Amino acid sequence: MSDLKDPRVLFAAERTLMAWTRTSVALMAFGFVVERFGLIERLLRPDVATAINVAAGIGVGFVLLGVGVSLLSVLQYRRVLRELQPAEFPRGYWVSVAAGVNLVVALAGVLLAAHLLGVI
């Protein structure tokens, strides 16, 4: 993939991964807000029972979309790492920290979705 033998290639891949992390967190937060909006709507209009179900479904869908984005970005990052040459890895640099953060974000999203669905 790269013949530069320059660690900046690794750092660019890591920045891209962290950008996907921000995107997945934003999707999860948006899903949470949409799901909670259904509760507010139920308080304001108690006669409309389907609004909360639609909002909950859409909200949990966005949370799960964020989880999917987080997991797929880790897979893509790992593919890029396999293509890099040893000279592109700084000595002693922990290349798995960013991927680990992304996996923790994905786990948090799964727990949030389970909470919103009433599983936990």
Backbone as JSON Lines, residues from 0, in Angstrom:
{"i":0,"aa":"M","n":[0.82,-1.19,0.0],"ca":[0.0,0.0,0.0],"c":[0.87,1.25,0.0]}
{"i":1,"aa":"S","n":[1.88,1.27,0.85],"ca":[2.7,2.47,0.98],"c":[4.17,2.08,0.88]}
{"i":2,"aa":"D","n":[4.9,2.84,0.11],"ca":[6.34,2.64,0.03],"c":[7.1,3.8,0.67]}
{"i":3,"aa":"L","n":[6.39,4.6,1.43],"ca":[7.01,5.79,2.0],"c":[7.91,5.46,3.18]}
{"i":4,"aa":"K","n":[7.63,4.38,3.87],"ca":[8.36,4.03,5.09],"c":[8.36,5.21,6.06]}
{"i":5,"aa":"D","n":[7.19,5.79,6.19],"ca":[7.01,6.99,7.0],"c":[5.89,6.74,8.0]}
{"i":6,"aa":"P","n":[6.12,6.97,9.3],"ca":[5.08,6.72,10.3],"c":[3.85,7.62,10.13]}
{"i":7,"aa":"R","n":[3.96,8.67,9.33],"ca":[2.79,9.53,9.13],"c":[1.64,8.79,8.46]}
{"i":8,"aa":"V","n":[1.95,7.74,7.73],"ca":[0.9,6.93,7.11],"c":[0.07,6.25,8.2]}
{"i":9,"aa":"L","n":[0.76,5.7,9.19],"ca":[0.07,5.09,10.33],"c":[-0.78,6.12,11.06]}
{"i":10,"aa":"F","n":[-0.21,7.28,11.3],"ca":[-0.95,8.31,12.04],"c":[-2.15,8.81,11.25]}
{"i":11,"aa":"A","n":[-2.06,8.85,9.93],"ca":[-3.21,9.24,9.11],"c":[-4.31,8.19,9.22]}
{"i":12,"aa":"A","n":[-3.93,6.93,9.22],"ca":[-4.93,5.86,9.38],"c":[-5.59,5.95,10.76]}
{"i":13,"aa":"E","n":[-4.8,6.28,11.77],"ca":[-5.35,6.41,13.12],"c":[-6.29,7.62,13.22]}
{"i":14,"aa":"R","n":[-5.92,8.72,12.58],"ca":[-6.82,9.9,12.57],"c":[-8.13,9.57,11.87]}
{"i":15,"aa":"T","n":[-8.05,8.79,10.8],"ca":[-9.27,8.39,10.11],"c":[-10.14,7.52,11.01]}
{"i":16,"aa":"L","n":[-9.52,6.6,11.73],"ca":[-10.26,5.76,12.67],"c":[-10.94,6.62,13.73]}
{"i":17,"aa":"M","n":[-10.23,7.6,14.26],"ca":[-10.82,8.45,15.3],"c":[-11.95,9.31,14.73]}
{"i":18,"aa":"A","n":[-11.86,9.69,13.46],"ca":[-12.96,10.42,12.83],"c":[-14.2,9.53,12.75]}
{"i":19,"aa":"W","n":[-14.0,8.26,12.43],"ca":[-15.13,7.33,12.42],"c":[-15.67,7.12,13.83]}
{"i":20,"aa":"T","n":[-14.8,7.17,14.83],"ca":[-15.26,7.06,16.22],"c":[-16.19,8.22,16.55]}
{"i":21,"aa":"R","n":[-15.78,9.42,16.17],"ca":[-16.65,10.59,16.4],"c":[-17.98,10.44,15.68]}
{"i":22,"aa":"T","n":[-17.94,9.92,14.48],"ca":[-19.18,9.72,13.72],"c":[-20.08,8.72,14.42]}
{"i":23,"aa":"S","n":[-19.51,7.63,14.89],"ca":[-20.34,6.61,15.56],"c":[-20.91,7.13,16.87]}
{"i":24,"aa":"V","n":[-20.14,7.9,17.61],"ca":[-20.66,8.49,18.85],"c":[-21.78,9.48,18.54]}
{"i":25,"aa":"A","n":[-21.62,10.26,17.48],"ca":[-22.67,11.21,17.09],"c":[-23.94,10.47,16.69]}
{"i":26,"aa":"L","n":[-23.83,9.38,15.95],"ca":[-25.01,8.6,15.57],"c":[-25.71,8.02,16.81]}
{"i":27,"aa":"M","n":[-24.92,7.53,17.75],"ca":[-25.51,6.99,18.97],"c":[-26.2,8.07,19.79]}
{"i":28,"aa":"A","n":[-25.57,9.23,19.88],"ca":[-26.18,10.34,20.63],"c":[-27.46,10.81,19.96]}
{"i":29,"aa":"F","n":[-27.45,10.9,18.63],"ca":[-28.65,11.29,17.91],"c":[-29.77,10.27,18.13]}
{"i":30,"aa":"G","n":[-29.42,8.99,18.1],"ca":[-30.41,7.95,18.37],"c":[-31.0,8.07,19.76]}
{"i":31,"aa":"F","n":[-30.16,8.37,20.73],"ca":[-30.65,8.54,22.1],"c":[-31.62,9.72,22.19]}
{"i":32,"aa":"V","n":[-31.27,10.82,21.54],"ca":[-32.14,12.0,21.56],"c":[-33.48,11.7,20.89]}
{"i":33,"aa":"V","n":[-33.44,11.02,19.76],"ca":[-34.69,10.68,19.06],"c":[-35.54,9.78,19.93]}
{"i":34,"aa":"E","n":[-34.93,8.79,20.56],"ca":[-35.68,7.88,21.41],"c":[-36.31,8.61,22.59]}
{"i":35,"aa":"R","n":[-35.57,9.52,23.2],"ca":[-36.1,10.28,24.34],"c":[-37.15,11.29,23.9]}
{"i":36,"aa":"F","n":[-37.08,11.75,22.66],"ca":[-38.1,12.65,22.16],"c":[-39.47,11.98,22.16]}
{"i":37,"aa":"G","n":[-39.5,10.68,21.93],"ca":[-40.75,9.94,22.0],"c":[-41.38,10.01,23.39]}
{"i":38,"aa":"L","n":[-40.56,10.01,24.43],"ca":[-41.08,10.13,25.79],"c":[-41.66,11.53,26.03]}
{"i":39,"aa":"I","n":[-40.97,12.54,25.52],"ca":[-41.48,13.9,25.68],"c":[-42.79,14.05,24.92]}
{"i":40,"aa":"E","n":[-42.86,13.49,23.74],"ca":[-44.09,13.57,22.95],"c":[-45.23,12.85,23.66]}
{"i":41,"aa":"R","n":[-44.95,11.77,24.33],"ca":[-45.99,11.05,25.07],"c":[-46.51,11.9,26.22]}
{"i":42,"aa":"L","n":[-45.62,12.67,26.87],"ca":[-46.06,13.55,27.94],"c":[-46.93,14.69,27.41]}
{"i":43,"aa":"L","n":[-46.56,15.21,26.24],"ca":[-47.31,16.32,25.67],"c":[-48.61,15.88,25.01]}
{"i":44,"aa":"R","n":[-48.6,14.7,24.42],"ca":[-49.78,14.19,23.73],"c":[-50.01,12.74,24.14]}
{"i":45,"aa":"P","n":[-50.64,12.52,25.29],"ca":[-50.81,11.14,25.77],"c":[-51.74,10.29,24.92]}
{"i":46,"aa":"D","n":[-52.54,10.93,24.06],"ca":[-53.48,10.18,23.23],"c":[-52.8,9.48,22.05]}
{"i":47,"aa":"V","n":[-51.58,9.86,21.72],"ca":[-50.86,9.27,20.59],"c":[-49.89,8.22,21.15]}
{"i":48,"aa":"A","n":[-50.28,6.96,21.05],"ca":[-49.45,5.89,21.61],"c":[-48.4,5.4,20.63]}
{"i":49,"aa":"T","n":[-48.64,5.56,19.35],"ca":[-47.69,5.02,18.38],"c":[-46.45,5.88,18.23]}
{"i":50,"aa":"A","n":[-46.52,7.13,18.61],"ca":[-45.37,8.03,18.44],"c":[-44.16,7.54,19.22]}
{"i":51,"aa":"I","n":[-44.4,7.06,20.43],"ca":[-43.27,6.6,21.23],"c":[-42.65,5.35,20.63]}
{"i":52,"aa":"N","n":[-43.46,4.47,20.04],"ca":[-42.91,3.26,19.43],"c":[-42.08,3.59,18.19]}
{"i":53,"aa":"V","n":[-42.55,4.52,17.39],"ca":[-41.8,4.91,16.19],"c":[-40.5,5.6,16.6]}
{"i":54,"aa":"A","n":[-40.59,6.52,17.54],"ca":[-39.38,7.23,17.99],"c":[-38.39,6.26,18.62]}
{"i":55,"aa":"A","n":[-38.89,5.31,19.4],"ca":[-38.0,4.34,20.03],"c":[-37.32,3.47,18.98]}
{"i":56,"aa":"G","n":[-38.06,3.04,17.99],"ca":[-37.48,2.21,16.93],"c":[-36.44,2.95,16.12]}
{"i":57,"aa":"I","n":[-36.74,4.18,15.75],"ca":[-35.79,4.98,14.99],"c":[-34.55,5.29,15.84]}
{"i":58,"aa":"G","n":[-34.77,5.66,17.09],"ca":[-33.65,5.98,17.98],"c":[-32.73,4.8,18.2]}
{"i":59,"aa":"V","n":[-33.29,3.65,18.5],"ca":[-32.47,2.45,18.7],"c":[-31.78,2.07,17.39]}
{"i":60,"aa":"G","n":[-32.45,2.29,16.27],"ca":[-31.82,2.03,14.97],"c":[-30.58,2.88,14.76]}
{"i":61,"aa":"F","n":[-30.66,4.16,15.13],"ca":[-29.48,5.03,14.99],"c":[-28.36,4.6,15.95]}
{"i":62,"aa":"V","n":[-28.72,4.19,17.15],"ca":[-27.7,3.71,18.1],"c":[-27.0,2.47,17.52]}
{"i":63,"aa":"L","n":[-27.78,1.55,16.98],"ca":[-27.19,0.34,16.4],"c":[-26.39,0.65,15.13]}
{"i":64,"aa":"L","n":[-26.82,1.66,14.38],"ca":[-26.03,2.1,13.23],"c":[-24.67,2.62,13.68]}
{"i":65,"aa":"G","n":[-24.66,3.37,14.78],"ca":[-23.39,3.85,15.35],"c":[-22.5,2.7,15.79]}
{"i":66,"aa":"V","n":[-23.09,1.66,16.36],"ca":[-22.32,0.47,16.75],"c":[-21.71,-0.18,15.51]}
{"i":67,"aa":"G","n":[-22.51,-0.31,14.46],"ca":[-22.02,-0.9,13.23],"c":[-20.88,-0.11,12.61]}
{"i":68,"aa":"V","n":[-21.03,1.21,12.6],"ca":[-19.97,2.07,12.05],"c":[-18.69,1.91,12.87]}
{"i":69,"aa":"S","n":[-18.83,1.83,14.17],"ca":[-17.67,1.67,15.04],"c":[-16.95,0.35,14.75]}
{"i":70,"aa":"L","n":[-17.7,-0.73,14.63],"ca":[-17.08,-2.03,14.38],"c":[-16.46,-2.11,12.99]}
{"i":71,"aa":"L","n":[-17.15,-1.58,12.0],"ca":[-16.6,-1.61,10.64],"c":[-15.34,-0.76,10.52]}
{"i":72,"aa":"S","n":[-15.3,0.35,11.24],"ca":[-14.1,1.19,11.17],"c":[-12.9,0.49,11.79]}
{"i":73,"aa":"V","n":[-13.12,-0.3,12.83],"ca":[-12.01,-1.08,13.41],"c":[-11.51,-2.11,12.41]}
{"i":74,"aa":"L","n":[-12.43,-2.78,11.73],"ca":[-12.02,-3.75,10.72],"c":[-11.21,-3.09,9.61]}
{"i":75,"aa":"Q","n":[-11.66,-1.93,9.16],"ca":[-10.94,-1.23,8.1],"c":[-9.56,-0.79,8.58]}
{"i":76,"aa":"Y","n":[-9.47,-0.3,9.79],"ca":[-8.19,0.13,10.37],"c":[-7.23,-1.05,10.45]}
{"i":77,"aa":"R","n":[-7.72,-2.21,10.88],"ca":[-6.86,-3.39,10.98],"c":[-6.37,-3.82,9.6]}
{"i":78,"aa":"R","n":[-7.21,-3.67,8.57],"ca":[-6.78,-3.99,7.21],"c":[-5.65,-3.07,6.76]}
{"i":79,"aa":"V","n":[-5.78,-1.8,7.09],"ca":[-4.72,-0.85,6.72],"c":[-3.43,-1.19,7.44]}
{"i":80,"aa":"L","n":[-3.52,-1.53,8.72],"ca":[-2.31,-1.88,9.48],"c":[-1.59,-3.08,8.87]}
{"i":81,"aa":"R","n":[-2.35,-4.05,8.36],"ca":[-1.72,-5.23,7.75],"c":[-0.95,-4.87,6.48]}
{"i":82,"aa":"E","n":[-1.33,-3.78,5.84],"ca":[-0.67,-3.38,4.59],"c":[0.59,-2.53,4.82]}
{"i":83,"aa":"L","n":[0.76,-2.02,6.03],"ca":[1.91,-1.15,6.29],"c":[3.17,-1.98,6.5]}
{"i":84,"aa":"Q","n":[4.28,-1.35,6.23],"ca":[5.58,-2.01,6.4],"c":[6.11,-1.73,7.81]}
{"i":85,"aa":"P","n":[6.99,-2.58,8.33],"ca":[7.5,-2.4,9.69],"c":[8.13,-1.02,9.93]}
{"i":86,"aa":"A","n":[8.73,-0.44,8.91],"ca":[9.36,0.88,9.08],"c":[8.34,1.98,9.34]}
{"i":87,"aa":"E","n":[7.08,1.72,9.06],"ca":[6.04,2.73,9.25],"c":[5.45,2.71,10.66]}
{"i":88,"aa":"F","n":[5.92,1.79,11.48],"ca":[5.46,1.71,12.87],"c":[6.55,2.25,13.79]}
{"i":89,"aa":"P","n":[6.29,3.33,14.49],"ca":[7.3,3.83,15.44],"c":[7.56,2.79,16.54]}
{"i":90,"aa":"R","n":[8.8,2.7,16.95],"ca":[9.17,1.74,17.97],"c":[8.43,2.06,19.28]}
{"i":91,"aa":"G","n":[7.79,1.05,19.84],"ca":[7.1,1.2,21.11],"c":[5.72,1.85,21.03]}
{"i":92,"aa":"Y","n":[5.24,2.14,19.83],"ca":[3.93,2.78,19.69],"c":[2.83,1.73,19.76]}
{"i":93,"aa":"W","n":[1.84,1.99,20.56],"ca":[0.72,1.06,20.74],"c":[-0.32,1.31,19.66]}
{"i":94,"aa":"V","n":[-0.3,0.53,18.64],"ca":[-1.21,0.76,17.51],"c":[-2.63,0.28,17.79]}
{"i":95,"aa":"S","n":[-2.83,-0.49,18.83],"ca":[-4.16,-1.04,19.1],"c":[-4.99,-0.19,20.05]}
{"i":96,"aa":"V","n":[-4.44,0.89,20.57],"ca":[-5.19,1.71,21.53],"c":[-6.42,2.33,20.87]}
{"i":97,"aa":"A","n":[-6.25,2.9,19.7],"ca":[-7.38,3.55,19.03],"c":[-8.46,2.53,18.68]}
{"i":98,"aa":"A","n":[-8.06,1.35,18.22],"ca":[-9.03,0.31,17.93],"c":[-9.73,-0.14,19.2]}
{"i":99,"aa":"G","n":[-9.0,-0.22,20.29],"ca":[-9.61,-0.58,21.57],"c":[-10.63,0.44,22.03]}
{"i":100,"aa":"V","n":[-10.32,1.7,21.85],"ca":[-11.28,2.76,22.19],"c":[-12.55,2.59,21.37]}
{"i":101,"aa":"N","n":[-12.39,2.3,20.09],"ca":[-13.55,2.11,19.22],"c":[-14.38,0.91,19.66]}
{"i":102,"aa":"L","n":[-13.74,-0.14,20.08],"ca":[-14.48,-1.31,20.55],"c":[-15.22,-1.01,21.84]}
{"i":103,"aa":"V","n":[-14.63,-0.21,22.72],"ca":[-15.33,0.2,23.94],"c":[-16.55,1.06,23.59]}
{"i":104,"aa":"V","n":[-16.4,1.94,22.6],"ca":[-17.53,2.76,22.15],"c":[-18.64,1.86,21.6]}
{"i":105,"aa":"A","n":[-18.27,0.84,20.84],"ca":[-19.26,-0.09,20.3],"c":[-19.97,-0.84,21.43]}
{"i":106,"aa":"L","n":[-19.22,-1.27,22.43],"ca":[-19.83,-1.96,23.57],"c":[-20.78,-1.03,24.31]}
{"i":107,"aa":"A","n":[-20.38,0.21,24.49],"ca":[-21.26,1.18,25.14],"c":[-22.55,1.37,24.33]}
{"i":108,"aa":"G","n":[-22.43,1.38,23.01],"ca":[-23.61,1.51,22.17],"c":[-24.54,0.32,22.29]}
{"i":109,"aa":"V","n":[-23.97,-0.87,22.37],"ca":[-24.8,-2.07,22.54],"c":[-25.52,-2.0,23.88]}
{"i":110,"aa":"L","n":[-24.82,-1.59,24.93],"ca":[-25.45,-1.48,26.24],"c":[-26.54,-0.4,26.24]}
{"i":111,"aa":"L","n":[-26.29,0.71,25.55],"ca":[-27.3,1.77,25.45],"c":[-28.53,1.26,24.7]}
{"i":112,"aa":"A","n":[-28.33,0.56,23.61],"ca":[-29.47,0.02,22.86],"c":[-30.26,-0.97,23.71]}
{"i":113,"aa":"A","n":[-29.54,-1.82,24.44],"ca":[-30.22,-2.77,25.33],"c":[-31.01,-2.05,26.41]}
{"i":114,"aa":"H","n":[-30.46,-0.99,26.94],"ca":[-31.17,-0.2,27.96],"c":[-32.42,0.46,27.37]}
{"i":115,"aa":"L","n":[-32.27,1.03,26.19],"ca":[-33.41,1.7,25.56],"c":[-34.52,0.71,25.21]}
{"i":116,"aa":"L","n":[-34.13,-0.51,24.89],"ca":[-35.13,-1.54,24.58],"c":[-35.71,-2.18,25.84]}
{"i":117,"aa":"G","n":[-35.15,-1.85,26.99],"ca":[-35.65,-2.4,28.25],"c":[-35.11,-3.77,28.57]}
{"i":118,"aa":"V","n":[-34.06,-4.2,27.87],"ca":[-33.48,-5.51,28.12],"c":[-32.69,-5.49,29.43]}
{"i":119,"aa":"I","n":[-31.95,-4.39,29.65],"ca":[-31.2,-4.27,30.91],"c":[-31.61,-2.98,31.61]}
